[in-house]
Amino acid sequence: MSLIDTHAHLFAEEFEHDIAEVISRAKEMGVRKVLLPNIDETSIDSLKRTTEHYPGFFYPMIGLHPTSVTRDWKKQLYAIYQEYSNGSYIAAGEIGIDLYWDTTFRKEQIEAFEEQLKWCTEKNVPASIHFRNATEEVIKSIKRVGAKSLRGVFHSFGGNLDELEEIMKLKNFWVGINGVVTFKNSGLSETLKLCPIDKILLETDSPYLAPVPYRGKRNEPSYLPCIVKKLSEVWKETEENIIEVTSSSAKELFNITV
């Protein structure tokens, strides 16, 4: 197996005492690559340190998470762009709009998101997009910046069929599926029955959203096969085929090899 976890925060403090063991368990379960999206200007050092310790296994992204956006978002983005220009990053992430937790900086979130989408065009990299309670707003931003020149993934998709259909219309975008698909009352399984397998990427969003039977515990990449197993049930496909197709899509989007 060659699994790719396209979204995990393994540089977070939750992993600082046992990161080597977490990586070992992931490799035992067939995980070959883990993509690490940044949070904000304060997490860059931790992201870089983690990546440098495990080259070839971790691939970093750079960006400003929408819940970290402040009134001084331009100053925040300046610091992040400086790092972007000096480092080697495979995507802009985690970027987007979040209207679930707080809408105080709604305008600033949209402006910061669109500025980072412009970086994607400039650097020819994909976007890893956070869009909680903001699917419509995110799609509008993508279209304003230029959908044809952008590509990316709607990370942690848990939406309904209407939202899925709108995302699929963008052509160059995938949906990231994590442990939510294993939650009994999420309804996501039914929605995904109508989603092409080749438009899915696997992710854990570690340390969050651990799949059943680990729900409520700290999540980690070694749990990725639980998501594959559930998707196999949803689509009546072999686990091997799901791994092959999703890994191929991840390599295509993020321009990586396994």
mmCIF file of C-alpha atoms in Angstrom:
data_model
loop_
_atom_site.group_PDB
_atom_site.id
_atom_site.type_symbol
_atom_site.label_atom_id
_atom_site.label_comp_id
_atom_site.label_asym_id
_atom_site.label_seq_id
_atom_site.Cartn_x
_atom_site.Cartn_y
_atom_site.Cartn_z
ATOM 1 C CA MET A 1 0.000 0.000 0.000
ATOM 2 C CA SER A 2 1.070 3.588 -0.678
ATOM 3 C CA LEU A 3 -1.270 5.821 1.264
ATOM 4 C CA ILE A 4 -0.948 9.606 1.250
ATOM 5 C CA ASP A 5 -2.362 11.661 4.111
ATOM 6 C CA THR A 6 -3.034 14.972 2.385
ATOM 7 C CA HIS A 7 -3.803 16.979 5.527
ATOM 8 C CA ALA A 8 -2.357 16.525 9.016
ATOM 9 C CA HIS A 9 -0.980 18.888 11.653
ATOM 10 C CA LEU A 10 1.792 16.671 13.008
ATOM 11 C CA PHE A 11 3.873 19.702 13.951
ATOM 12 C CA ALA A 12 1.258 20.549 16.620
ATOM 13 C CA GLU A 13 2.101 20.312 20.322
ATOM 14 C CA GLU A 14 -0.076 17.204 20.626
ATOM 15 C CA PHE A 15 2.711 15.254 18.892
ATOM 16 C CA GLU A 16 5.840 16.826 20.349
ATOM 17 C CA HIS A 17 6.579 13.935 22.719
ATOM 18 C CA ASP A 18 6.011 10.948 20.420
ATOM 19 C CA ILE A 19 6.297 12.074 16.813
ATOM 20 C CA ALA A 20 8.787 9.304 15.968
ATOM 21 C CA GLU A 21 6.364 6.637 17.193
ATOM 22 C CA VAL A 22 3.490 8.274 15.295
ATOM 23 C CA ILE A 23 5.530 8.167 12.088
ATOM 24 C CA SER A 24 6.556 4.558 12.698
ATOM 25 C CA ARG A 25 2.940 3.479 13.158
ATOM 26 C CA ALA A 26 1.933 5.361 10.010
ATOM 27 C CA LYS A 27 4.586 3.626 7.935
ATOM 28 C CA GLU A 28 3.557 0.235 9.311
ATOM 29 C CA MET A 29 0.040 0.923 8.010
ATOM 30 C CA GLY A 30 1.283 1.839 4.537
ATOM 31 C CA VAL A 31 1.374 5.643 4.793
ATOM 32 C CA ARG A 32 4.203 6.903 2.574
ATOM 33 C CA LYS A 33 3.668 10.679 2.600
ATOM 34 C CA VAL A 34 2.020 13.174 4.949
ATOM 35 C CA LEU A 35 1.230 16.730 3.866
ATOM 36 C CA LEU A 36 1.447 19.403 6.561
ATOM 37 C CA PRO A 37 -0.647 22.582 6.218
ATOM 38 C CA ASN A 38 0.526 25.620 8.154
ATOM 39 C CA ILE A 39 -1.727 27.530 10.584
ATOM 40 C CA ASP A 40 -0.350 31.079 10.878
ATOM 41 C CA GLU A 41 2.823 33.104 11.333
ATOM 42 C CA THR A 42 3.429 31.611 14.805
ATOM 43 C CA SER A 43 3.460 27.982 13.600
ATOM 44 C CA ILE A 44 6.035 28.335 10.829
ATOM 45 C CA ASP A 45 9.053 27.447 12.976
ATOM 46 C CA SER A 46 7.416 24.286 14.293
ATOM 47 C CA LEU A 47 6.310 23.316 10.787
ATOM 48 C CA LYS A 48 9.816 23.779 9.389
ATOM 49 C CA ARG A 49 11.468 21.917 12.266
ATOM 50 C CA THR A 50 9.178 18.912 11.888
ATOM 51 C CA THR A 51 9.607 18.788 8.118
ATOM 52 C CA GLU A 52 13.397 19.089 8.276
ATOM 53 C CA HIS A 53 13.635 16.198 10.740
ATOM 54 C CA TYR A 54 11.750 13.849 8.401
ATOM 55 C CA PRO A 55 12.532 14.830 4.786
ATOM 56 C CA GLY A 56 10.792 12.778 2.139
ATOM 57 C CA PHE A 57 7.974 11.839 4.490
ATOM 58 C CA PHE A 58 6.575 15.251 5.371
ATOM 59 C CA TYR A 59 5.699 17.842 2.743
ATOM 60 C CA PRO A 60 4.905 21.345 4.051
ATOM 61 C CA MET A 61 2.353 23.889 2.883
ATOM 62 C CA ILE A 62 2.350 27.557 3.817
ATOM 63 C CA GLY A 63 -0.611 29.827 4.462
ATOM 64 C CA LEU A 64 -2.807 31.663 6.952
ATOM 65 C CA HIS A 65 -5.718 29.741 8.452
ATOM 66 C CA PRO A 66 -8.967 31.746 8.343
ATOM 67 C CA THR A 67 -9.573 31.509 12.097
ATOM 68 C CA SER A 68 -6.169 33.147 12.640
ATOM 69 C CA VAL A 69 -6.994 36.149 10.451
ATOM 70 C CA THR A 70 -6.964 39.490 12.300
ATOM 71 C CA ARG A 71 -7.442 43.129 11.360
ATOM 72 C CA ASP A 72 -3.714 43.146 10.641
ATOM 73 C CA TRP A 73 -4.041 40.373 8.057
ATOM 74 C CA LYS A 74 -1.831 42.200 5.577
ATOM 75 C CA LYS A 75 0.999 42.205 8.109
ATOM 76 C CA GLN A 76 0.365 38.524 8.807
ATOM 77 C CA LEU A 77 0.458 37.674 5.119
ATOM 78 C CA TYR A 78 3.624 39.670 4.599
ATOM 79 C CA ALA A 79 5.462 37.447 7.088
ATOM 80 C CA ILE A 80 4.028 34.309 5.529
ATOM 81 C CA TYR A 81 4.799 35.412 1.981
ATOM 82 C CA GLN A 82 8.408 36.068 2.942
ATOM 83 C CA GLU A 83 8.645 32.468 4.103
ATOM 84 C CA TYR A 84 6.809 31.317 0.994
ATOM 85 C CA SER A 85 9.383 33.005 -1.211
ATOM 86 C CA ASN A 86 12.355 31.609 0.701
ATOM 87 C CA GLY A 87 11.153 28.062 1.352
ATOM 88 C CA SER A 88 10.018 24.993 -0.549
ATOM 89 C CA TYR A 89 6.274 24.539 -0.163
ATOM 90 C CA ILE A 90 3.989 22.306 -2.196
ATOM 91 C CA ALA A 91 0.762 24.261 -1.650
ATOM 92 C CA ALA A 92 -0.945 27.227 -0.061
ATOM 93 C CA GLY A 93 -2.573 25.872 3.039
ATOM 94 C CA GLU A 94 -4.410 25.926 5.161
ATOM 95 C CA ILE A 95 -6.279 28.859 3.696
ATOM 96 C CA GLY A 96 -9.950 29.690 3.270
ATOM 97 C CA ILE A 97 -12.977 31.123 5.023
ATOM 98 C CA ASP A 98 -14.575 30.025 8.319
ATOM 99 C CA LEU A 99 -18.003 31.413 9.209
ATOM 100 C CA TYR A 100 -18.719 28.828 11.913
ATOM 101 C CA TRP A 101 -16.660 29.987 14.878
ATOM 102 C CA ASP A 102 -16.700 33.751 14.432
ATOM 103 C CA THR A 103 -17.782 36.145 11.685
ATOM 104 C CA THR A 104 -16.141 39.250 13.183
ATOM 105 C CA PHE A 105 -13.438 39.299 10.519
ATOM 106 C CA ARG A 106 -15.544 37.960 7.651
ATOM 107 C CA LYS A 107 -14.396 40.705 5.265
ATOM 108 C CA GLU A 108 -10.761 40.285 6.274
ATOM 109 C CA GLN A 109 -10.981 36.497 5.886
ATOM 110 C CA ILE A 110 -12.266 36.841 2.327
ATOM 111 C CA GLU A 111 -9.589 39.383 1.411
ATOM 112 C CA ALA A 112 -6.804 37.284 2.936
ATOM 113 C CA PHE A 113 -8.091 34.168 1.186
ATOM 114 C CA GLU A 114 -8.230 35.829 -2.213
ATOM 115 C CA GLU A 115 -4.747 37.253 -1.793
ATOM 116 C CA GLN A 116 -3.416 33.762 -1.057
ATOM 117 C CA LEU A 117 -5.286 32.344 -4.043
ATOM 118 C CA LYS A 118 -3.368 34.848 -6.157
ATOM 119 C CA TRP A 119 -0.166 33.367 -4.717
ATOM 120 C CA CYS A 120 -1.313 29.970 -6.014
ATOM 121 C CA THR A 121 -1.508 31.354 -9.524
ATOM 122 C CA GLU A 122 1.806 33.159 -9.152
ATOM 123 C CA LYS A 123 3.632 30.108 -7.763
ATOM 124 C CA ASN A 124 1.639 27.518 -9.736
ATOM 125 C CA VAL A 125 0.723 25.558 -6.618
ATOM 126 C CA PRO A 126 -2.594 24.140 -5.388
ATOM 127 C CA ALA A 127 -4.655 25.374 -2.450
ATOM 128 C CA SER A 128 -5.714 23.378 0.599
ATOM 129 C CA ILE A 129 -8.980 25.060 1.499
ATOM 130 C CA HIS A 130 -10.826 25.369 4.808
ATOM 131 C CA PHE A 131 -14.472 26.265 4.149
ATOM 132 C CA ARG A 132 -16.538 25.628 7.278
ATOM 133 C CA ASN A 133 -20.012 27.144 6.844
ATOM 134 C CA ALA A 134 -18.590 29.039 3.882
ATOM 135 C CA THR A 135 -18.876 26.905 0.741
ATOM 136 C CA GLU A 136 -20.688 29.591 -1.229
ATOM 137 C CA GLU A 137 -18.286 32.339 -0.170
ATOM 138 C CA VAL A 138 -15.218 30.228 -0.988
ATOM 139 C CA ILE A 139 -16.498 29.338 -4.450
ATOM 140 C CA LYS A 140 -17.264 33.001 -5.155
ATOM 141 C CA SER A 141 -13.704 33.926 -4.168
ATOM 142 C CA ILE A 142 -12.249 31.211 -6.406
ATOM 143 C CA LYS A 143 -14.285 32.515 -9.341
ATOM 144 C CA ARG A 144 -13.294 36.117 -8.641
ATOM 145 C CA VAL A 145 -9.605 35.242 -8.629
ATOM 146 C CA GLY A 146 -9.962 32.918 -11.630
ATOM 147 C CA ALA A 147 -11.167 29.336 -11.334
ATOM 148 C CA LYS A 148 -9.484 28.207 -14.541
ATOM 149 C CA SER A 149 -6.041 29.161 -13.241
ATOM 150 C CA LEU A 150 -6.530 27.562 -9.811
ATOM 151 C CA ARG A 151 -6.557 24.026 -8.464
ATOM 152 C CA GLY A 152 -6.883 22.546 -5.014
ATOM 153 C CA VAL A 153 -8.800 20.545 -2.451
ATOM 154 C CA PHE A 154 -11.771 21.386 -0.280
ATOM 155 C CA HIS A 155 -10.295 19.962 2.890
ATOM 156 C CA SER A 156 -12.480 18.033 5.373
ATOM 157 C CA PHE A 157 -15.533 17.889 3.168
ATOM 158 C CA GLY A 158 -18.693 17.125 5.107
ATOM 159 C CA GLY A 159 -21.278 18.931 3.051
ATOM 160 C CA ASN A 160 -24.459 17.956 1.275
ATOM 161 C CA LEU A 161 -25.046 16.925 -2.332
ATOM 162 C CA ASP A 162 -25.735 20.478 -3.516
ATOM 163 C CA GLU A 163 -22.400 21.657 -2.116
ATOM 164 C CA LEU A 164 -20.598 18.696 -3.657
ATOM 165 C CA GLU A 165 -22.097 19.413 -7.062
ATOM 166 C CA GLU A 166 -21.019 23.069 -6.909
ATOM 167 C CA ILE A 167 -17.460 22.051 -6.028
ATOM 168 C CA MET A 168 -17.355 19.482 -8.821
ATOM 169 C CA LYS A 169 -18.298 22.197 -11.328
ATOM 170 C CA LEU A 170 -14.924 23.834 -10.639
ATOM 171 C CA LYS A 171 -13.189 20.973 -12.534
ATOM 172 C CA ASN A 172 -9.709 21.397 -11.009
ATOM 173 C CA PHE A 173 -10.736 20.767 -7.413
ATOM 174 C CA TRP A 174 -11.020 17.686 -5.214
ATOM 175 C CA VAL A 175 -12.668 17.015 -1.852
ATOM 176 C CA GLY A 176 -10.681 15.801 1.144
ATOM 177 C CA ILE A 177 -12.315 12.993 3.109
ATOM 178 C CA ASN A 178 -11.366 12.147 6.700
ATOM 179 C CA GLY A 179 -12.803 10.413 9.750
ATOM 180 C CA VAL A 180 -16.135 12.234 9.464
ATOM 181 C CA VAL A 181 -17.208 9.681 6.842
ATOM 182 C CA THR A 182 -17.130 7.003 9.565
ATOM 183 C CA PHE A 183 -19.427 8.944 11.901
ATOM 184 C CA LYS A 184 -22.826 7.293 12.047
ATOM 185 C CA ASN A 185 -24.957 10.437 11.801
ATOM 186 C CA SER A 186 -22.803 12.528 9.465
ATOM 187 C CA GLY A 187 -24.767 11.592 6.334
ATOM 188 C CA LEU A 188 -21.556 11.900 4.354
ATOM 189 C CA SER A 189 -21.583 8.305 3.133
ATOM 190 C CA GLU A 190 -24.796 8.851 1.199
ATOM 191 C CA THR A 191 -23.482 12.041 -0.386
ATOM 192 C CA LEU A 192 -20.220 10.404 -1.460
ATOM 193 C CA LYS A 193 -22.026 7.621 -3.309
ATOM 194 C CA LEU A 194 -22.573 10.229 -6.008
ATOM 195 C CA CYS A 195 -19.001 11.519 -6.000
ATOM 196 C CA PRO A 196 -16.466 10.153 -8.504
ATOM 197 C CA ILE A 197 -13.686 8.246 -6.758
ATOM 198 C CA ASP A 198 -11.073 10.158 -8.714
ATOM 199 C CA LYS A 199 -12.240 13.431 -7.132
ATOM 200 C CA ILE A 200 -11.468 12.241 -3.595
ATOM 201 C CA LEU A 201 -8.317 12.750 -1.538
ATOM 202 C CA LEU A 202 -7.624 10.965 1.730
ATOM 203 C CA GLU A 203 -6.725 12.921 4.854
ATOM 204 C CA THR A 204 -6.825 12.607 8.625
ATOM 205 C CA ASP A 205 -6.723 16.246 9.811
ATOM 206 C CA SER A 206 -4.695 14.922 12.739
ATOM 207 C CA PRO A 207 -4.905 15.483 15.660
ATOM 208 C CA TYR A 208 -8.612 16.120 15.033
ATOM 209 C CA LEU A 209 -11.544 14.031 13.781
ATOM 210 C CA ALA A 210 -10.268 10.539 14.544
ATOM 211 C CA PRO A 211 -12.332 7.913 12.711
ATOM 212 C CA VAL A 212 -14.420 5.204 14.324
ATOM 213 C CA PRO A 213 -13.322 3.175 16.314
ATOM 214 C CA TYR A 214 -10.885 5.822 17.594
ATOM 215 C CA ARG A 215 -13.373 8.680 17.687
ATOM 216 C CA GLY A 216 -12.694 11.049 20.579
ATOM 217 C CA LYS A 217 -9.013 10.162 20.747
ATOM 218 C CA ARG A 218 -6.051 11.980 19.235
ATOM 219 C CA ASN A 219 -6.050 11.307 15.510
ATOM 220 C CA GLU A 220 -2.944 10.229 13.587
ATOM 221 C CA PRO A 221 -2.053 9.072 10.035
ATOM 222 C CA SER A 222 -1.967 5.374 10.991
ATOM 223 C CA TYR A 223 -5.772 5.550 11.194
ATOM 224 C CA LEU A 224 -6.061 6.335 7.470
ATOM 225 C CA PRO A 225 -6.974 2.702 6.594
ATOM 226 C CA CYS A 226 -10.173 3.133 8.656
ATOM 227 C CA ILE A 227 -11.275 5.786 6.182
ATOM 228 C CA VAL A 228 -10.325 3.597 3.231
ATOM 229 C CA LYS A 229 -12.351 0.722 4.691
ATOM 230 C CA LYS A 230 -15.435 2.921 5.022
ATOM 231 C CA LEU A 231 -15.089 4.263 1.483
ATOM 232 C CA SER A 232 -14.755 0.697 0.233
ATOM 233 C CA GLU A 233 -18.162 -0.022 1.791
ATOM 234 C CA VAL A 234 -19.679 3.153 0.354
ATOM 235 C CA TRP A 235 -18.589 2.529 -3.231
ATOM 236 C CA LYS A 236 -18.451 -1.286 -3.217
ATOM 237 C CA GLU A 237 -14.864 -0.995 -4.429
ATOM 238 C CA THR A 238 -11.762 -2.793 -3.225
ATOM 239 C CA GLU A 239 -9.596 -0.986 -0.702
ATOM 240 C CA GLU A 240 -6.646 -1.451 -3.040
ATOM 241 C CA ASN A 241 -8.424 0.395 -5.835
ATOM 242 C CA ILE A 242 -9.415 3.267 -3.558
ATOM 243 C CA ILE A 243 -5.825 3.631 -2.361
ATOM 244 C CA GLU A 244 -4.487 3.517 -5.914
ATOM 245 C CA VAL A 245 -6.934 6.115 -7.253
ATOM 246 C CA THR A 246 -6.727 8.536 -4.315
ATOM 247 C CA SER A 247 -2.933 8.354 -4.177
ATOM 248 C CA SER A 248 -2.742 8.995 -7.902
ATOM 249 C CA SER A 249 -4.980 12.054 -7.476
ATOM 250 C CA ALA A 250 -2.849 13.353 -4.599
ATOM 251 C CA LYS A 251 0.326 12.960 -6.647
ATOM 252 C CA GLU A 252 -1.292 14.744 -9.564
ATOM 253 C CA LEU A 253 -2.614 17.674 -7.522
ATOM 254 C CA PHE A 254 0.432 18.244 -5.326
ATOM 255 C CA ASN A 255 3.064 17.155 -7.854
ATOM 256 C CA ILE A 256 4.689 14.585 -5.589
ATOM 257 C CA THR A 257 5.995 11.065 -6.122
ATOM 258 C CA VAL A 258 5.791 7.971 -3.921
#
